[in-house]
mmCIF file of C-alpha atoms in Angstrom:
data_model
loop_
_atom_site.group_PDB
_atom_site.id
_atom_site.type_symbol
_atom_site.label_atom_id
_atom_site.label_comp_id
_atom_site.label_asym_id
_atom_site.label_seq_id
_atom_site.Cartn_x
_atom_site.Cartn_y
_atom_site.Cartn_z
ATOM 1 C CA MET W 1 10.359 -26.962 -39.169
ATOM 2 C CA THR W 2 14.111 -26.674 -39.917
ATOM 3 C CA THR W 3 16.392 -24.579 -37.706
ATOM 4 C CA ASP W 4 17.056 -22.071 -40.500
ATOM 5 C CA LYS W 5 13.344 -21.675 -41.202
ATOM 6 C CA LEU W 6 12.602 -21.241 -37.485
ATOM 7 C CA ASP W 7 15.328 -18.617 -37.105
ATOM 8 C CA SER W 8 14.029 -16.755 -40.147
ATOM 9 C CA GLY W 9 10.482 -16.894 -38.781
ATOM 10 C CA LEU W 10 11.577 -15.613 -35.355
ATOM 11 C CA CYS W 11 13.386 -12.675 -36.946
ATOM 12 C CA ALA W 12 10.313 -11.839 -39.039
ATOM 13 C CA LEU W 13 8.102 -12.021 -35.939
ATOM 14 C CA ILE W 14 10.450 -9.739 -33.977
ATOM 15 C CA ASP W 15 10.415 -7.249 -36.843
ATOM 16 C CA ILE W 16 6.602 -7.214 -36.886
ATOM 17 C CA ILE W 17 6.265 -6.845 -33.099
ATOM 18 C CA TYR W 18 8.631 -3.889 -32.876
ATOM 19 C CA ARG W 19 7.650 -2.243 -36.144
ATOM 20 C CA ARG W 20 6.912 1.435 -35.608
ATOM 21 C CA GLN W 21 3.205 2.271 -35.552
ATOM 22 C CA THR W 22 1.283 5.543 -35.547
ATOM 23 C CA LEU W 23 0.973 6.556 -31.892
ATOM 24 C CA SER W 24 -2.704 7.401 -32.177
ATOM 25 C CA HIS W 25 -3.630 3.821 -33.154
ATOM 26 C CA ASP W 26 -5.654 1.701 -30.770
ATOM 27 C CA PRO W 27 -3.186 -0.647 -28.971
ATOM 28 C CA LEU W 28 -5.354 -3.598 -30.003
ATOM 29 C CA ALA W 29 -4.919 -2.658 -33.662
ATOM 30 C CA VAL W 30 -1.500 -4.341 -33.783
ATOM 31 C CA MET W 31 -2.843 -7.693 -32.565
ATOM 32 C CA PRO W 32 -4.078 -9.143 -35.894
ATOM 33 C CA GLU W 33 -0.642 -8.827 -37.477
ATOM 34 C CA TRP W 34 1.080 -10.212 -34.383
ATOM 35 C CA PHE W 35 -1.153 -13.285 -34.112
ATOM 36 C CA ASP W 36 -0.944 -13.940 -37.860
ATOM 37 C CA ALA W 37 2.850 -13.862 -37.680
ATOM 38 C CA LEU W 38 2.858 -16.123 -34.609
ATOM 39 C CA ARG W 39 0.662 -18.692 -36.354
ATOM 40 C CA ARG W 40 3.335 -19.215 -39.021
ATOM 41 C CA LEU W 41 5.591 -20.602 -36.273
ATOM 42 C CA LEU W 42 3.042 -21.959 -33.795
ATOM 43 C CA PRO W 43 -0.115 -23.497 -35.328
ATOM 44 C CA PHE W 44 -3.302 -22.698 -33.377
ATOM 45 C CA SER W 45 -6.995 -22.452 -34.182
ATOM 46 C CA SER W 46 -7.865 -19.274 -32.263
ATOM 47 C CA GLY W 47 -6.340 -16.745 -29.891
ATOM 48 C CA VAL W 48 -7.265 -13.875 -27.614
ATOM 49 C CA PHE W 49 -5.768 -10.974 -25.738
ATOM 50 C CA MET W 50 -7.881 -9.647 -22.854
ATOM 51 C CA PRO W 51 -6.619 -6.575 -20.974
ATOM 52 C CA ILE W 52 -6.791 -6.662 -17.181
ATOM 53 C CA ASP W 53 -8.219 -3.555 -15.541
ATOM 54 C CA PRO W 54 -5.445 -2.530 -13.108
ATOM 55 C CA VAL W 55 -7.959 -0.790 -10.841
ATOM 56 C CA ASP W 56 -10.343 -3.681 -10.138
ATOM 57 C CA GLY W 57 -8.338 -6.624 -11.571
ATOM 58 C CA ALA W 58 -11.146 -7.764 -13.901
ATOM 59 C CA PHE W 59 -10.795 -8.858 -17.525
ATOM 60 C CA ARG W 60 -11.960 -6.406 -20.178
ATOM 61 C CA GLN W 61 -13.138 -6.942 -23.755
ATOM 62 C CA GLY W 62 -10.051 -7.224 -25.907
ATOM 63 C CA TYR W 63 -8.937 -8.763 -29.195
ATOM 64 C CA THR W 64 -10.141 -12.104 -30.552
ATOM 65 C CA HIS W 65 -8.321 -13.918 -33.355
ATOM 66 C CA ASP W 66 -10.517 -16.273 -35.363
ATOM 67 C CA CYS W 67 -13.115 -16.587 -32.625
ATOM 68 C CA ASP W 68 -16.445 -14.875 -32.062
ATOM 69 C CA GLN W 69 -16.491 -11.460 -30.341
ATOM 70 C CA GLN W 70 -19.961 -12.210 -29.003
ATOM 71 C CA GLY W 71 -18.602 -15.415 -27.544
ATOM 72 C CA MET W 72 -15.949 -13.459 -25.663
ATOM 73 C CA ARG W 73 -18.588 -11.038 -24.358
ATOM 74 C CA ASP W 74 -20.559 -14.030 -23.089
ATOM 75 C CA TYR W 75 -17.356 -15.335 -21.513
ATOM 76 C CA LEU W 76 -16.844 -12.096 -19.580
ATOM 77 C CA GLU W 77 -20.482 -11.978 -18.454
ATOM 78 C CA HIS W 78 -21.267 -15.640 -17.738
ATOM 79 C CA TYR W 79 -18.383 -18.084 -18.110
ATOM 80 C CA GLN W 80 -15.363 -16.286 -16.653
ATOM 81 C CA THR W 81 -15.869 -17.589 -13.126
ATOM 82 C CA LEU W 82 -16.068 -21.164 -14.465
ATOM 83 C CA ASP W 83 -12.753 -20.994 -16.344
ATOM 84 C CA PRO W 84 -10.073 -23.203 -14.725
ATOM 85 C CA TYR W 85 -7.514 -20.474 -15.514
ATOM 86 C CA VAL W 86 -9.608 -18.028 -13.449
ATOM 87 C CA ILE W 87 -10.551 -20.464 -10.663
ATOM 88 C CA TRP W 88 -6.966 -21.548 -9.941
ATOM 89 C CA GLN W 89 -5.270 -18.394 -11.340
ATOM 90 C CA PRO W 90 -2.097 -20.251 -12.385
ATOM 91 C CA ALA W 91 -1.130 -17.603 -14.943
ATOM 92 C CA LEU W 92 -1.813 -14.688 -12.583
ATOM 93 C CA THR W 93 0.126 -16.209 -9.683
ATOM 94 C CA ASN W 94 2.982 -17.132 -12.059
ATOM 95 C CA PRO W 95 3.271 -13.982 -14.208
ATOM 96 C CA ASN W 96 5.324 -14.030 -17.403
ATOM 97 C CA THR W 97 5.151 -17.852 -17.378
ATOM 98 C CA VAL W 98 3.251 -19.969 -19.876
ATOM 99 C CA VAL W 99 0.563 -22.252 -18.401
ATOM 100 C CA ARG W 100 -0.928 -25.153 -20.340
ATOM 101 C CA LEU W 101 -4.605 -25.880 -19.706
ATOM 102 C CA SER W 102 -4.019 -29.637 -19.498
ATOM 103 C CA ASP W 103 -1.582 -29.019 -16.617
ATOM 104 C CA VAL W 104 -4.287 -27.177 -14.672
ATOM 105 C CA THR W 105 -7.376 -29.336 -15.111
ATOM 106 C CA ASP W 106 -8.722 -32.597 -16.480
ATOM 107 C CA ILE W 107 -9.879 -31.241 -19.846
ATOM 108 C CA ALA W 108 -12.141 -34.204 -20.650
ATOM 109 C CA ARG W 109 -14.019 -33.639 -17.388
ATOM 110 C CA THR W 110 -14.099 -29.849 -17.861
ATOM 111 C CA VAL W 111 -15.646 -30.202 -21.327
ATOM 112 C CA ARG W 112 -18.502 -32.229 -19.837
ATOM 113 C CA GLY W 113 -19.236 -29.451 -17.310
ATOM 114 C CA GLU W 114 -20.906 -26.062 -17.676
ATOM 115 C CA PHE W 115 -17.697 -24.416 -18.944
ATOM 116 C CA GLY W 116 -17.647 -27.011 -21.705
ATOM 117 C CA ASP W 117 -20.534 -25.144 -23.362
ATOM 118 C CA PHE W 118 -18.209 -22.194 -23.911
ATOM 119 C CA MET W 119 -15.307 -24.399 -25.083
ATOM 120 C CA THR W 120 -17.635 -25.943 -27.667
ATOM 121 C CA ARG W 121 -18.685 -22.524 -28.980
ATOM 122 C CA ILE W 122 -15.178 -21.178 -29.634
ATOM 123 C CA PRO W 123 -14.345 -24.150 -30.160
ATOM 124 C CA TYR W 124 -11.201 -25.286 -28.359
ATOM 125 C CA PHE W 125 -9.885 -28.171 -26.269
ATOM 126 C CA HIS W 126 -6.211 -27.328 -25.664
ATOM 127 C CA ALA W 127 -4.906 -23.914 -24.570
ATOM 128 C CA LEU W 128 -1.861 -21.926 -23.486
ATOM 129 C CA ALA W 129 -2.035 -18.729 -21.427
ATOM 130 C CA VAL W 130 0.463 -16.112 -20.224
ATOM 131 C CA VAL W 131 -0.204 -13.023 -18.088
ATOM 132 C CA PRO W 132 2.724 -10.598 -18.547
ATOM 133 C CA GLN W 133 3.438 -8.063 -15.811
ATOM 134 C CA LEU W 134 4.929 -4.598 -16.272
ATOM 135 C CA ASN W 135 6.379 -3.046 -13.110
ATOM 136 C CA GLY W 136 4.292 -5.367 -10.981
ATOM 137 C CA VAL W 137 1.015 -4.621 -12.757
ATOM 138 C CA PRO W 138 -0.616 -7.375 -14.894
ATOM 139 C CA LEU W 139 -1.029 -6.186 -18.463
ATOM 140 C CA GLY W 140 -3.556 -8.731 -19.705
ATOM 141 C CA ALA W 141 -3.936 -12.362 -20.701
ATOM 142 C CA PHE W 142 -2.586 -13.783 -23.972
ATOM 143 C CA SER W 143 -4.020 -17.161 -24.925
ATOM 144 C CA VAL W 144 -3.971 -19.500 -27.932
ATOM 145 C CA HIS W 145 -6.181 -22.546 -28.488
ATOM 146 C CA ARG W 146 -6.378 -25.793 -30.434
ATOM 147 C CA GLN W 147 -9.430 -27.871 -31.215
ATOM 148 C CA ARG W 148 -10.095 -31.373 -29.927
ATOM 149 C CA ARG W 149 -8.939 -33.120 -33.070
ATOM 150 C CA GLN W 150 -5.561 -31.359 -32.827
ATOM 151 C CA ARG W 151 -2.731 -32.408 -30.515
ATOM 152 C CA ASP W 152 -1.881 -30.612 -27.301
ATOM 153 C CA PHE W 153 0.921 -28.031 -27.164
ATOM 154 C CA ASN W 154 4.386 -29.473 -26.519
ATOM 155 C CA PRO W 155 7.144 -27.914 -24.317
ATOM 156 C CA CYS W 156 8.930 -26.323 -27.285
ATOM 157 C CA GLU W 157 5.710 -24.630 -28.396
ATOM 158 C CA MET W 158 5.087 -23.482 -24.815
ATOM 159 C CA ALA W 159 8.538 -21.873 -24.719
ATOM 160 C CA LEU W 160 7.913 -20.201 -28.084
ATOM 161 C CA PHE W 161 4.604 -18.748 -26.895
ATOM 162 C CA GLN W 162 6.191 -17.432 -23.703
ATOM 163 C CA TRP W 163 8.936 -15.810 -25.788
ATOM 164 C CA PHE W 164 6.322 -14.212 -28.050
ATOM 165 C CA VAL W 165 4.319 -12.780 -25.135
ATOM 166 C CA GLY W 166 7.460 -11.359 -23.519
ATOM 167 C CA HIS W 167 8.324 -9.381 -26.640
ATOM 168 C CA ALA W 168 4.690 -8.381 -27.200
ATOM 169 C CA ALA W 169 4.475 -6.968 -23.658
ATOM 170 C CA THR W 170 7.734 -5.052 -24.079
ATOM 171 C CA SER W 171 6.517 -3.559 -27.343
ATOM 172 C CA MET W 172 3.176 -2.579 -25.780
ATOM 173 C CA GLU W 173 4.956 -0.880 -22.880
ATOM 174 C CA HIS W 174 7.156 1.051 -25.316
ATOM 175 C CA ARG W 175 4.129 2.173 -27.312
ATOM 176 C CA SER W 176 2.369 3.206 -24.102
ATOM 177 C CA LEU W 177 5.354 5.327 -23.063
ATOM 178 C CA GLN W 178 5.448 6.924 -26.509
ATOM 179 C CA ARG W 179 1.747 7.770 -26.347
ATOM 180 C CA HIS W 180 2.141 9.162 -22.829
ATOM 181 C CA HIS W 181 5.061 11.320 -23.957
ATOM 182 C CA ALA W 182 3.079 12.598 -26.944
ATOM 183 C CA GLN W 183 0.085 13.385 -24.748
ATOM 184 C CA LYS W 184 2.229 15.386 -22.319
ATOM 185 C CA ARG W 185 3.474 17.485 -25.223
ATOM 186 C CA HIS W 186 -0.142 18.364 -25.957
ATOM 187 C CA ARG W 187 -0.894 20.027 -22.625
ATOM 188 C CA GLY W 188 -2.793 23.284 -22.722
ATOM 189 C CA VAL W 189 -0.653 26.433 -22.491
ATOM 190 C CA LEU W 190 -1.578 30.112 -22.627
ATOM 191 C CA ILE W 191 0.120 33.406 -21.774
ATOM 192 C CA VAL W 192 -1.931 35.945 -19.816
ATOM 193 C CA SER W 193 -1.201 39.530 -18.787
ATOM 194 C CA ARG W 194 -1.897 40.871 -15.294
ATOM 195 C CA GLU W 195 -4.856 42.730 -16.809
ATOM 196 C CA GLY W 196 -6.334 39.391 -17.959
ATOM 197 C CA GLN W 197 -5.585 39.677 -21.688
ATOM 198 C CA ILE W 198 -4.668 36.483 -23.546
ATOM 199 C CA GLN W 199 -1.402 37.045 -25.436
ATOM 200 C CA ALA W 200 -0.649 33.536 -26.664
ATOM 201 C CA LEU W 201 -2.206 30.087 -26.504
ATOM 202 C CA ASN W 202 -2.093 26.683 -28.127
ATOM 203 C CA PRO W 203 -5.025 24.694 -29.588
ATOM 204 C CA GLU W 204 -5.483 22.557 -26.462
ATOM 205 C CA ALA W 205 -5.732 25.655 -24.235
ATOM 206 C CA GLN W 206 -8.259 27.162 -26.645
ATOM 207 C CA ARG W 207 -10.328 23.968 -26.519
ATOM 208 C CA ILE W 208 -10.337 24.045 -22.716
ATOM 209 C CA LEU W 209 -11.312 27.721 -22.556
ATOM 210 C CA GLU W 210 -14.136 27.165 -25.024
ATOM 211 C CA SER W 211 -15.533 24.436 -22.752
ATOM 212 C CA LEU W 212 -15.773 26.845 -19.782
ATOM 213 C CA PRO W 213 -19.114 28.484 -18.991
ATOM 214 C CA ASP W 214 -19.676 32.140 -19.899
ATOM 215 C CA ASN W 215 -21.511 33.049 -16.717
ATOM 216 C CA GLU W 216 -18.793 32.260 -14.178
ATOM 217 C CA ALA W 217 -15.136 33.286 -14.540
ATOM 218 C CA GLN W 218 -12.546 30.744 -13.361
ATOM 219 C CA ILE W 219 -9.932 32.102 -10.959
ATOM 220 C CA LEU W 220 -6.338 31.441 -12.049
ATOM 221 C CA PRO W 221 -3.817 30.290 -9.435
ATOM 222 C CA GLY W 222 -2.035 33.140 -7.680
ATOM 223 C CA ARG W 223 1.633 33.172 -6.738
ATOM 224 C CA SER W 224 0.760 31.678 -3.344
ATOM 225 C CA ASP W 225 -1.109 28.751 -4.941
ATOM 226 C CA SER W 226 0.806 25.697 -6.109
ATOM 227 C CA SER W 227 -2.085 24.664 -8.358
ATOM 228 C CA LEU W 228 -5.859 24.615 -8.697
ATOM 229 C CA ILE W 229 -8.239 21.917 -9.865
ATOM 230 C CA TRP W 230 -10.696 22.781 -12.626
ATOM 231 C CA ARG W 231 -13.593 20.653 -13.800
ATOM 232 C CA CYS W 232 -14.511 21.266 -17.435
ATOM 233 C CA GLY W 233 -17.458 19.087 -18.331
ATOM 234 C CA GLY W 234 -16.311 15.522 -17.743
ATOM 235 C CA GLU W 235 -12.614 16.429 -17.694
ATOM 236 C CA VAL W 236 -10.421 17.377 -14.723
ATOM 237 C CA PHE W 237 -7.372 19.631 -15.147
ATOM 238 C CA VAL W 238 -4.546 20.651 -12.855
ATOM 239 C CA VAL W 239 -3.980 24.361 -13.516
ATOM 240 C CA ARG W 240 -0.620 25.958 -12.695
ATOM 241 C CA THR W 241 1.060 29.299 -13.397
ATOM 242 C CA GLN W 242 4.728 30.068 -13.982
ATOM 243 C CA ARG W 243 6.955 32.982 -14.853
ATOM 244 C CA VAL W 244 7.566 33.838 -18.501
ATOM 245 C CA ASP W 245 10.491 35.738 -19.971
ATOM 246 C CA PRO W 246 8.797 38.851 -21.457
ATOM 247 C CA THR W 247 10.863 38.661 -24.632
ATOM 248 C CA ARG W 248 10.917 34.950 -25.320
ATOM 249 C CA ILE W 249 8.612 31.989 -24.818
ATOM 250 C CA PHE W 250 10.577 28.751 -24.522
ATOM 251 C CA GLY W 251 9.493 25.366 -23.296
ATOM 252 C CA LEU W 252 5.801 26.110 -23.554
ATOM 253 C CA GLY W 253 4.768 23.732 -26.285
ATOM 254 C CA ASP W 254 3.236 25.152 -29.440
ATOM 255 C CA ALA W 255 1.664 28.260 -27.857
ATOM 256 C CA SER W 256 1.689 31.018 -30.466
ATOM 257 C CA GLN W 257 1.062 34.728 -30.133
ATOM 258 C CA VAL W 258 -2.397 35.897 -31.145
ATOM 259 C CA GLU W 259 -3.854 39.188 -32.310
ATOM 260 C CA PRO W 260 -6.602 40.828 -30.210
ATOM 261 C CA SER W 261 -10.100 39.886 -31.365
ATOM 262 C CA ALA W 262 -13.665 39.742 -30.108
ATOM 263 C CA ALA W 263 -13.482 35.937 -29.883
ATOM 264 C CA LEU W 264 -10.323 36.152 -27.787
ATOM 265 C CA ASP W 265 -11.897 38.738 -25.505
ATOM 266 C CA ARG W 266 -14.843 36.414 -25.003
ATOM 267 C CA LEU W 267 -12.508 33.623 -23.891
ATOM 268 C CA ALA W 268 -10.529 36.017 -21.639
ATOM 269 C CA LYS W 269 -13.722 36.941 -19.783
ATOM 270 C CA ARG W 270 -13.987 33.328 -18.665
ATOM 271 C CA LEU W 271 -10.773 33.803 -16.657
ATOM 272 C CA ARG W 272 -10.048 35.919 -13.612
ATOM 273 C CA VAL W 273 -6.532 36.821 -12.525
ATOM 274 C CA ALA W 274 -5.892 36.361 -8.798
ATOM 275 C CA GLU W 275 -5.774 39.590 -6.820
ATOM 276 C CA SER W 276 -2.360 38.623 -5.430
ATOM 277 C CA GLU W 277 -0.850 38.340 -8.927
ATOM 278 C CA GLN W 278 2.000 40.847 -9.422
ATOM 279 C CA ARG W 279 3.649 39.524 -12.584
ATOM 280 C CA SER W 280 3.113 41.568 -15.713
ATOM 281 C CA GLN W 281 2.561 38.357 -17.662
ATOM 282 C CA PHE W 282 2.663 34.684 -16.806
ATOM 283 C CA ALA W 283 2.067 31.277 -18.342
ATOM 284 C CA VAL W 284 -0.893 29.081 -17.440
ATOM 285 C CA THR W 285 -0.602 25.327 -18.032
ATOM 286 C CA PHE W 286 -3.441 22.816 -18.075
ATOM 287 C CA GLU W 287 -2.553 19.192 -17.390
ATOM 288 C CA LYS W 288 -5.378 16.731 -17.933
ATOM 289 C CA LEU W 289 -5.752 14.411 -14.994
ATOM 290 C CA ASP W 290 -7.251 10.981 -15.617
ATOM 291 C CA VAL W 291 -6.651 9.098 -12.422
ATOM 292 C CA HIS W 292 -8.961 6.282 -13.574
ATOM 293 C CA ASP W 293 -6.366 5.247 -16.167
ATOM 294 C CA ASP W 294 -3.229 6.267 -14.250
ATOM 295 C CA VAL W 295 -2.140 3.166 -12.375
ATOM 296 C CA ARG W 296 1.021 2.852 -10.319
ATOM 297 C CA SER W 297 2.619 -0.496 -9.482
ATOM 298 C CA GLU W 298 3.397 0.806 -5.982
ATOM 299 C CA VAL W 299 -0.275 0.676 -4.971
ATOM 300 C CA PHE W 300 -1.167 -2.511 -6.848
ATOM 301 C CA GLY W 301 -1.179 -5.286 -4.281
ATOM 302 C CA LEU W 302 -2.308 -3.352 -1.205
ATOM 303 C CA HIS W 303 -5.779 -4.875 -1.790
ATOM 304 C CA LEU W 304 -7.416 -1.463 -2.090
ATOM 305 C CA SER W 305 -10.821 -0.707 -3.523
ATOM 306 C CA PRO W 306 -10.875 1.111 -6.895
ATOM 307 C CA GLN W 307 -11.602 4.453 -5.199
ATOM 308 C CA GLN W 308 -8.867 3.890 -2.595
ATOM 309 C CA LYS W 309 -6.382 3.210 -5.399
ATOM 310 C CA ARG W 310 -7.296 6.527 -7.009
ATOM 311 C CA VAL W 311 -6.767 8.313 -3.707
ATOM 312 C CA ALA W 312 -3.392 6.580 -3.228
ATOM 313 C CA ILE W 313 -2.287 7.498 -6.747
ATOM 314 C CA LEU W 314 -3.134 11.162 -6.136
ATOM 315 C CA LEU W 315 -1.267 11.090 -2.822
ATOM 316 C CA LEU W 316 1.770 9.816 -4.705
ATOM 317 C CA LYS W 317 1.337 12.721 -7.100
ATOM 318 C CA ARG W 318 1.607 15.019 -4.023
ATOM 319 C CA TYR W 319 -1.956 16.280 -4.049
ATOM 320 C CA GLU W 320 -3.389 17.352 -0.711
ATOM 321 C CA PRO W 321 -6.491 15.604 0.664
ATOM 322 C CA ARG W 322 -8.650 18.688 -0.007
ATOM 323 C CA GLN W 323 -7.535 18.657 -3.661
ATOM 324 C CA ILE W 324 -8.163 14.914 -3.907
ATOM 325 C CA ALA W 325 -11.690 15.463 -2.612
ATOM 326 C CA GLU W 326 -12.233 18.063 -5.327
ATOM 327 C CA ILE W 327 -10.753 15.902 -8.091
ATOM 328 C CA LEU W 328 -12.755 12.796 -7.224
ATOM 329 C CA ALA W 329 -15.909 14.694 -6.206
ATOM 330 C CA LEU W 330 -15.790 13.239 -2.688
ATOM 331 C CA SER W 331 -16.279 14.845 0.704
ATOM 332 C CA PRO W 332 -13.085 15.741 2.625
ATOM 333 C CA HIS W 333 -14.228 13.412 5.418
ATOM 334 C CA THR W 334 -14.460 10.466 2.993
ATOM 335 C CA VAL W 335 -10.964 11.168 1.656
ATOM 336 C CA ARG W 336 -9.543 11.311 5.193
ATOM 337 C CA GLU W 337 -11.135 7.950 5.990
ATOM 338 C CA TYR W 338 -9.679 6.475 2.788
ATOM 339 C CA VAL W 339 -6.229 7.801 3.680
ATOM 340 C CA LYS W 340 -6.438 6.269 7.162
ATOM 341 C CA ASP W 341 -7.362 2.865 5.728
ATOM 342 C CA ILE W 342 -4.626 3.026 3.067
ATOM 343 C CA CYS W 343 -2.022 3.887 5.710
ATOM 344 C CA HIS W 344 -3.256 1.009 7.874
ATOM 345 C CA ARG W 345 -2.960 -1.456 4.992
ATOM 346 C CA ALA W 346 0.529 -0.181 4.151
ATOM 347 C CA GLY W 347 1.614 -0.354 7.807
ATOM 348 C CA VAL W 348 2.553 3.325 8.148
ATOM 349 C CA ASN W 349 1.432 6.342 10.141
ATOM 350 C CA GLY W 350 0.466 9.379 8.089
ATOM 351 C CA CYS W 351 0.660 10.532 4.489
ATOM 352 C CA GLU W 352 4.374 11.367 4.477
ATOM 353 C CA GLN W 353 5.353 7.873 5.614
ATOM 354 C CA LEU W 354 2.977 6.382 3.058
ATOM 355 C CA ILE W 355 4.435 8.438 0.207
ATOM 356 C CA THR W 356 7.981 7.625 1.316
ATOM 357 C CA LYS W 357 7.274 3.909 1.515
ATOM 358 C CA LEU W 358 5.486 3.665 -1.823
ATOM 359 C CA SER W 359 7.920 5.969 -3.630
ATOM 360 C CA ASN W 360 10.814 3.772 -2.494
ATOM 361 C CA GLY W 361 9.091 0.748 -3.981
ATOM 362 C CA ASN W 362 8.554 -0.935 -0.630
ATOM 363 C CA GLY W 363 4.815 -1.396 -1.030
ATOM 364 C CA ALA W 364 3.163 -4.753 -0.814
ATOM 365 C CA ASN W 365 3.841 -7.111 -3.680
ATOM 366 C CA PRO W 366 0.950 -8.282 -5.863
#
């Protein structure tokens, strides 16, 4: 390939990777176009991207390019522990660095072993892999393959693949931040009077109220409460109240004023204003809490169990142990034991020292 053609191809690939996409799209939806564009510069027979679960560190079903999805499911269930990349973890211990399979193992010998059955199914003989990290957390594994009759990847192709994965990871992080920002804009907001009448609300708040049971009114946080935790079906929300200017509603999303109605009265009966509430009207915000997906690089690397990581994340979010117990449906005693173990692993005494250490980025490295 000539230099001009390579430069033109790199520019086209960059344009495709960073092309704006609809935020609601599945992150894996961009992969077909990315791998197709990469193949114009780097010939390969098949490729995969497998996300890494940041809670338990395991591979998850991801995107396969010109290889069988069922084969990848079999890989995750049966062959993963036999993979030289997994056994020696060269890509995980050298993040953001391309690793060639032939530099890790004797491929001819590997093909004759049990893992060779999987290599024959895909099929592939040569491979490159990169595990990009974002803020200390592994994003997933990118890999491309060639069949036995094809030559192995050379150093220039290895550098090109590493360059591709670096830009792909940056683009995925940007898209993730955009989605997170859009989701925060969609928090539930409603305006309530001291008498318990709903004066304004947005669609998300209406959805949450409609999911509440009719037979038991939920108590809203009073002025002395920083927040309350509500469970609505399978969802968990942090509920807060704040003062509202009686004449104007600013900074409260798309909450719009509503006319009194029987349906609105029915929703209002599912709420109960705290007896200590003195404000004539106030805003109620609902922030969905999904600690299973919220992963912080500060706690990745302390060798915590999945549940301990969730507890640590909530501590970093400044939730008290009693609230954490309510959010995770654990006993307060269990949460206290988790906190003790987390502090021990981090080498600190008490929650405040733990939060200070992790917030300053001094936690253990992965």
